[in-house]
Structure formats: C-alpha cells, structure tokens
Coordinates of C-alpha atoms in Angstrom, one line a residue:
M119 CA 37.9 -52.1 -6.4
A120 CA 35.5 -49.4 -7.1
K121 CA 35.5 -46.2 -5.1
M122 CA 32.1 -45.8 -3.4
T123 CA 30.3 -43.5 -1.0
I124 CA 28.7 -44.9 2.1
I125 CA 25.3 -44.9 0.5
Q126 CA 26.6 -46.8 -2.5
A127 CA 28.4 -49.3 -0.3
I128 CA 25.1 -49.9 1.6
T129 CA 23.2 -50.4 -1.7
E130 CA 25.9 -52.9 -2.9
G131 CA 25.7 -54.8 0.4
L132 CA 22.0 -55.1 0.1
R133 CA 22.3 -56.3 -3.5
V134 CA 24.9 -58.9 -2.5
A135 CA 22.6 -60.2 0.2
L136 CA 19.5 -60.3 -2.0
R137 CA 21.4 -62.1 -4.7
E138 CA 22.9 -64.7 -2.5
D139 CA 20.0 -65.6 -0.2
E140 CA 16.4 -65.9 -1.2
R141 CA 15.3 -65.5 2.4
V142 CA 16.5 -61.9 2.4
L143 CA 13.9 -59.2 1.7
V144 CA 13.9 -55.4 2.1
L145 CA 10.8 -53.5 3.3
G146 CA 10.0 -50.0 4.3
E147 CA 8.5 -46.6 3.3
D148 CA 9.4 -45.7 -0.3
V149 CA 12.2 -48.4 -0.6
G150 CA 10.8 -49.9 -3.8
V151 CA 9.6 -47.7 -6.7
N152 CA 11.4 -44.6 -5.4
G153 CA 14.5 -46.4 -4.2
G154 CA 14.4 -44.9 -0.7
V155 CA 14.4 -41.3 0.4
F156 CA 18.3 -41.3 0.2
R157 CA 18.3 -43.8 -2.7
A158 CA 19.9 -46.6 -0.6
T159 CA 17.7 -49.1 -2.3
E160 CA 17.7 -47.6 -5.8
G161 CA 17.3 -50.2 -8.6
L162 CA 16.8 -53.1 -6.2
Q163 CA 13.0 -53.5 -6.8
G164 CA 13.6 -53.6 -10.5
E165 CA 16.3 -56.2 -10.1
F166 CA 14.7 -58.5 -7.5
G167 CA 11.0 -57.7 -7.8
P168 CA 8.3 -56.1 -5.6
H169 CA 7.9 -59.3 -3.4
R170 CA 11.5 -58.9 -2.1
V171 CA 11.8 -55.1 -2.1
V172 CA 8.5 -54.1 -0.6
D173 CA 7.0 -50.7 -0.3
T174 CA 5.0 -50.4 3.0
P175 CA 2.5 -47.9 4.5
L176 CA 3.8 -45.2 6.7
A177 CA 3.6 -47.3 9.8
E178 CA 6.8 -48.0 11.6
A179 CA 5.2 -50.4 14.2
G180 CA 3.7 -52.3 11.3
I181 CA 7.0 -52.5 9.5
I182 CA 8.9 -53.9 12.5
G183 CA 6.0 -56.1 13.6
S184 CA 5.7 -57.7 10.1
S185 CA 9.4 -58.2 10.2
V186 CA 9.1 -60.2 13.4
G187 CA 6.7 -62.6 11.8
L188 CA 8.9 -63.0 8.8
A189 CA 12.1 -63.5 10.9
V190 CA 10.7 -66.2 13.2
N191 CA 9.4 -68.1 10.2
G192 CA 12.7 -68.3 8.6
M193 CA 13.1 -65.2 6.5
R194 CA 15.9 -62.5 6.8
P195 CA 14.0 -59.2 6.7
I196 CA 15.8 -55.9 6.4
P197 CA 13.3 -53.3 7.4
E198 CA 14.2 -49.6 6.9
I199 CA 13.2 -46.8 9.3
Q200 CA 13.3 -43.8 7.1
F201 CA 14.9 -41.6 9.8
F202 CA 16.1 -42.8 13.2
G203 CA 13.8 -40.3 14.9
F204 CA 10.8 -42.1 13.3
I205 CA 11.6 -45.3 15.2
Y206 CA 9.7 -44.3 18.4
P207 CA 6.3 -45.8 17.3
A208 CA 8.2 -49.1 16.7
M209 CA 10.0 -49.2 20.1
E210 CA 7.3 -51.4 21.6
Q211 CA 7.8 -54.0 18.9
I212 CA 11.6 -53.8 19.2
V213 CA 11.8 -53.9 23.0
A214 CA 8.9 -56.3 23.7
H215 CA 9.3 -58.7 20.7
V216 CA 12.3 -58.3 18.5
S217 CA 14.9 -58.4 21.3
R218 CA 13.1 -61.1 23.3
V219 CA 12.2 -63.8 20.8
R220 CA 15.3 -66.0 21.6
M221 CA 14.8 -65.7 25.4
R222 CA 11.0 -66.0 25.2
S223 CA 11.2 -69.2 23.2
Q224 CA 14.1 -70.5 25.2
G225 CA 16.2 -70.7 22.1
R226 CA 13.7 -72.5 19.9
F227 CA 13.3 -69.4 17.7
T228 CA 15.5 -66.5 16.8
C229 CA 14.7 -63.1 15.2
P230 CA 17.3 -62.5 12.5
M231 CA 16.6 -59.1 11.1
V232 CA 18.6 -55.9 10.4
I233 CA 16.8 -52.7 11.1
R234 CA 18.4 -50.0 9.0
A235 CA 18.1 -46.4 10.1
P236 CA 19.9 -43.2 9.1
Y237 CA 20.7 -41.1 12.1
G238 CA 22.0 -37.7 13.1
A239 CA 21.7 -34.1 12.1
G240 CA 23.4 -32.0 9.6
I241 CA 21.2 -32.1 6.5
R242 CA 18.8 -29.3 7.4
A243 CA 15.8 -31.6 7.9
P244 CA 12.7 -30.9 10.0
E245 CA 12.0 -32.0 13.6
L246 CA 12.6 -35.7 14.4
H247 CA 14.7 -36.2 11.3
G248 CA 18.1 -35.6 13.1
D249 CA 17.8 -37.6 16.4
S250 CA 20.5 -39.8 17.7
P251 CA 18.7 -42.1 20.3
E252 CA 21.2 -45.0 20.1
A253 CA 21.5 -45.2 23.9
F254 CA 17.9 -46.3 24.2
F255 CA 18.7 -49.5 22.2
V256 CA 22.2 -50.1 23.6
H257 CA 20.4 -50.3 26.9
Q258 CA 18.1 -53.1 25.6
P259 CA 19.6 -56.6 25.9
G260 CA 18.9 -58.9 22.9
I261 CA 19.7 -56.6 20.0
K262 CA 23.1 -55.5 18.7
V263 CA 23.7 -51.9 17.6
V264 CA 26.1 -51.2 14.8
C265 CA 27.3 -47.9 13.3
P266 CA 29.8 -47.6 10.5
S267 CA 31.8 -44.5 9.7
N268 CA 33.1 -45.3 6.2
P269 CA 32.1 -47.1 3.0
Y270 CA 34.3 -50.2 3.5
D271 CA 32.9 -50.8 7.0
A272 CA 29.4 -49.9 5.9
K273 CA 29.2 -52.8 3.4
G274 CA 31.2 -55.3 5.5
L275 CA 29.3 -54.6 8.8
L276 CA 25.9 -54.7 6.9
L277 CA 26.6 -58.2 5.5
A278 CA 27.9 -59.4 8.9
S279 CA 24.7 -58.0 10.4
I280 CA 22.5 -59.8 7.9
D281 CA 24.4 -63.1 8.6
D282 CA 23.9 -62.7 12.4
P283 CA 21.3 -65.1 13.9
D284 CA 19.9 -62.3 16.1
P285 CA 18.5 -58.8 15.5
V286 CA 20.8 -55.9 14.7
L287 CA 20.0 -52.2 14.6
F288 CA 22.2 -50.8 11.8
L289 CA 22.7 -47.0 12.1
E290 CA 23.8 -45.1 9.1
P291 CA 25.5 -41.7 9.4
L292 CA 23.3 -39.8 6.9
R293 CA 25.5 -36.6 7.0
M294 CA 28.3 -38.9 5.7
Y295 CA 26.2 -40.7 3.1
R296 CA 27.9 -38.9 0.1
A297 CA 30.7 -36.9 1.9
F298 CA 33.6 -39.0 0.6
R299 CA 34.6 -42.1 -1.3
E300 CA 36.9 -45.0 -0.6
E301 CA 37.8 -48.3 -2.2
V302 CA 35.2 -51.1 -1.5
P303 CA 35.8 -54.7 -2.6
E304 CA 33.4 -56.3 -5.0
G305 CA 31.2 -59.2 -3.9
R306 CA 31.0 -60.6 -0.4
Y307 CA 33.2 -59.7 2.6
T308 CA 32.3 -59.0 6.2
V309 CA 33.6 -56.9 9.1
E310 CA 33.3 -58.7 12.4
L311 CA 30.7 -57.3 14.8
G312 CA 31.8 -56.3 18.2
K313 CA 35.3 -55.2 17.1
A314 CA 36.5 -51.6 17.3
N315 CA 39.1 -50.2 15.0
V316 CA 42.1 -48.0 15.9
V317 CA 41.9 -45.6 12.9
K318 CA 44.8 -43.4 14.1
P319 CA 47.4 -44.7 16.6
G320 CA 48.6 -42.2 19.2
K321 CA 50.3 -42.1 22.6
D322 CA 48.9 -39.1 24.5
V323 CA 45.1 -39.3 24.6
S324 CA 42.5 -41.7 23.3
V325 CA 39.4 -40.3 21.4
F326 CA 36.5 -42.7 21.0
A327 CA 33.8 -42.0 18.4
W328 CA 31.6 -43.6 15.8
G329 CA 29.6 -42.8 12.7
T330 CA 29.6 -39.1 11.7
M331 CA 31.7 -38.0 14.8
L332 CA 34.6 -40.3 13.8
R333 CA 35.6 -38.0 10.9
V334 CA 35.1 -34.9 13.1
A335 CA 37.3 -36.5 15.7
L336 CA 40.0 -37.1 13.1
E337 CA 39.8 -33.4 12.2
A338 CA 40.4 -32.5 15.9
A339 CA 43.3 -35.0 16.1
K340 CA 44.9 -33.2 13.2
A341 CA 44.5 -29.9 15.0
A342 CA 45.9 -31.4 18.2
A343 CA 49.0 -32.7 16.4
E344 CA 49.8 -29.1 15.4
K345 CA 50.0 -28.4 19.2
G346 CA 52.2 -31.4 19.8
V347 CA 49.5 -33.8 21.1
D348 CA 49.5 -37.3 19.6
V349 CA 45.9 -38.4 19.6
E350 CA 44.7 -42.0 19.2
V351 CA 41.3 -42.2 17.4
V352 CA 39.2 -45.3 17.9
D353 CA 36.2 -46.1 15.8
L354 CA 33.9 -48.2 18.0
R355 CA 31.9 -49.5 14.9
T356 CA 29.7 -51.7 17.2
L357 CA 28.0 -49.9 20.0
S358 CA 26.4 -53.0 21.5
P359 CA 28.3 -55.1 22.4
L360 CA 31.1 -52.7 23.1
D361 CA 34.7 -53.8 22.4
R362 CA 35.8 -53.4 26.0
E363 CA 39.2 -54.9 25.3
T364 CA 40.2 -52.4 22.6
I365 CA 38.8 -49.5 24.7
A366 CA 40.9 -50.6 27.7
E367 CA 44.0 -51.3 25.7
S368 CA 43.9 -47.8 24.2
V369 CA 43.5 -46.0 27.5
K370 CA 46.2 -48.1 29.2
K371 CA 48.5 -46.9 26.5
T372 CA 47.6 -43.2 26.6
G373 CA 46.3 -42.6 30.1
R374 CA 43.6 -40.2 28.9
A375 CA 40.2 -40.5 27.2
V376 CA 37.7 -38.4 25.4
V377 CA 34.4 -39.8 24.2
V378 CA 32.5 -38.0 21.5
H379 CA 28.9 -38.5 20.4
E380 CA 26.1 -36.4 18.8
A381 CA 23.4 -37.5 21.2
P382 CA 22.6 -35.5 24.4
K383 CA 25.2 -35.9 27.1
T384 CA 23.2 -37.2 30.1
A385 CA 22.9 -41.0 30.1
G386 CA 24.4 -41.1 26.6
L387 CA 26.7 -43.9 25.5
G388 CA 29.7 -41.8 26.6
A389 CA 28.7 -42.5 30.2
E390 CA 28.8 -46.3 29.6
I391 CA 32.2 -46.0 27.8
A392 CA 33.5 -44.0 30.8
A393 CA 32.2 -46.8 33.1
V394 CA 34.1 -49.4 31.0
I395 CA 37.3 -47.4 31.3
Q396 CA 36.7 -47.1 35.1
D397 CA 36.2 -50.9 35.3
E398 CA 39.1 -51.9 33.0
A399 CA 41.7 -49.2 33.1
F400 CA 41.2 -47.0 36.2
L401 CA 44.7 -47.3 37.5
Y402 CA 46.1 -46.2 34.2
L403 CA 44.2 -42.9 34.1
E404 CA 46.1 -39.6 34.3
A405 CA 42.9 -37.5 34.0
P406 CA 39.1 -38.0 34.3
V407 CA 37.3 -39.2 31.2
V408 CA 36.0 -36.2 29.2
R409 CA 32.7 -36.4 27.3
V410 CA 32.0 -34.2 24.3
A411 CA 28.4 -34.5 23.3
G412 CA 25.2 -32.9 22.2
Y413 CA 23.4 -30.7 24.7
D414 CA 20.6 -31.9 27.0
T415 CA 17.8 -30.5 24.9
P416 CA 15.7 -32.0 22.1
Q417 CA 17.4 -32.0 18.8
P418 CA 16.9 -28.4 17.6
L419 CA 15.5 -27.2 14.4
F420 CA 18.0 -26.9 11.5
S421 CA 19.1 -23.3 12.1
L422 CA 20.8 -24.5 15.3
E423 CA 21.9 -28.0 14.5
D424 CA 25.5 -27.0 13.7
I425 CA 25.7 -25.6 17.3
F426 CA 24.1 -28.7 18.8
A427 CA 26.5 -31.3 17.4
P428 CA 30.1 -31.4 18.5
D429 CA 32.6 -30.0 16.0
A430 CA 36.3 -30.2 15.8
K431 CA 36.8 -27.1 17.9
R432 CA 34.7 -28.6 20.8
I433 CA 36.5 -31.9 20.5
L434 CA 39.9 -30.2 20.6
H435 CA 38.8 -28.3 23.7
G436 CA 38.0 -31.7 25.3
I437 CA 41.4 -33.0 24.3
D438 CA 43.0 -30.0 25.9
K439 CA 41.0 -30.5 29.0
A440 CA 42.2 -34.1 29.3
M441 CA 45.8 -33.1 28.6
N442 CA 45.9 -30.2 31.0
F443 CA 44.3 -31.9 34.0

C-alpha cells in the first residue's frame, strides 16, 4: 500500500471511479487543465479527456444545475465547489432540486451525484474561503453529508458516495489536505456511509468530532491523558445520517460528552448531537454535554482564523468542564 495524503487519496478515488464506470464525470471550476485549485483532479483530464473532466464557468448554480440534468438521465456527476463558502449561489439547486428528485418523482428518478467541497479555515485564504456551513445541509432531508478526517477514509468514503443512488455532499478538510500521510490500499474499496469510527477508546469522557477537528481532538485527548483522564475520541465521518447507535454507546460507557466543530456554535451540528445524546443516553449522563465550537460571528479574515477555530487548549478546557461538573 502506498502512503498518501488526503488530497492524493481523493485523486486516486476519482481515478478509480472514472476508470471503472463510464457514467462518472467530474466538472467544476479549473478541474481540468489546471487540475483543480488544490490539485485534487491533477492529471485526470489528460487521462480521461475533456468530456469526462470538464472545466466549467465560474457559476456554482450552473455547475449543480447541470449535474442534476446529468444525474437524472443516468450519469454519475461529481461536481466540485472550489471552496465550501462558494456553495451559497448553488443552494437553491441543492435544496429545491438535488435533494428532492426522488420524492418529487415518487421514486421514478434518483439524483446520484457527489458534490465535493473543501471546507474550513486555516490556510490564510480570503473571505468566504474558510466557511463551515455543514449544518445548513444536514438540516436538508434527501442529501447525505460526509466528511473524512484521514486518507484511508477519504478514498473509501468517496467511492461509497459515488456508489450511492442518492446525492451526497462530500466535505474535504482542506487544512488537512497535505498535513500527514497514511497507508491507502490500491484499487477499489469502500467505507460504509452512516458509520462512525471510535478512533481512540476511552472510559472517562467521549469527544465527538469530524474532519479537521478530529486530529485536534486527538491532541487534546493526549494532553488530557497526562492529567489522568482517559478520553474516547469518535470520528463521526458521516454527518447525515448520524450514527446514533455509536454516539449513544460511547456516552453510555463514559457518562460524559464533548462535541467539537469549527462552525459557529448556535444551531451548529453539535446541538443536534447533544439532542441525540439526550434522546438515547440521558440516564447515563454524569454531566451536561459540552460544545466546543467556532464563535457566533462570520468566519473572520485570516489574521484571526486561528482564534476562531477550536484548538487543543479549548477542547481540553471543554473536557475539564465535563469532568469537573
């Protein structure tokens, strides 16, 4: 197995899908000749041609709207939104069409597409380049939301998303794109959608995270261990549908929960996870659920982004709060 970064694993997943299924095509801004702004599609147009790796105008609504037509007519489009914060012009297409095709046609049509979007801050990019609005789409029925935290899951979840008969929003932690490497199998394999992963077992407190925040949570867990606290770290991997069973099992074991996300706190996904814990494991709780999140402001300009996003110190404070209740 080759050791790959997250971005390399995504490229390899796209290559496998394009090679195996002629219905698959990639489209988006600069995905062809330039290989994408982060080089996620580098070399794919040369290998598969401009009719399957398609450069589009700067028009997110047009990219997604075109993908709807392709999907309902039997293709498997993989549109790329260059940064997650650029998705807002396409929200009407996603909410009014992408997520409703199966219901609207009473099952006669589906809309199998994978919308790829790098999300989150940390690369010193301008305004709108660092947003984390995943909660908008988790709230919308009819579309799955997936977010890997490592290269193995990135490729496996991407291929599983492409196989899915319904639309998937595939969020890529851009700050982690080239942060580390791990072994990734060659060829096809999939990671099941809707299944969380207990990355680090523990007995004192459960920390739930995804994407970029997963590795920050592991840093905090290491610091907590030096204080004698055994932290269980759970990588949600799929944000919609949530793996309610794994969330509940973890909290029933530890009795405490901390939820971490980069998005603003109010009405963020952490609130829904806290509600799942309330529904499924309330009688096992030894303390209220703690949320460690971004602040309730627009994503700031890059000089302040390190303050905005949770770091290991803030997560450790949340762990202490849960332990000392």
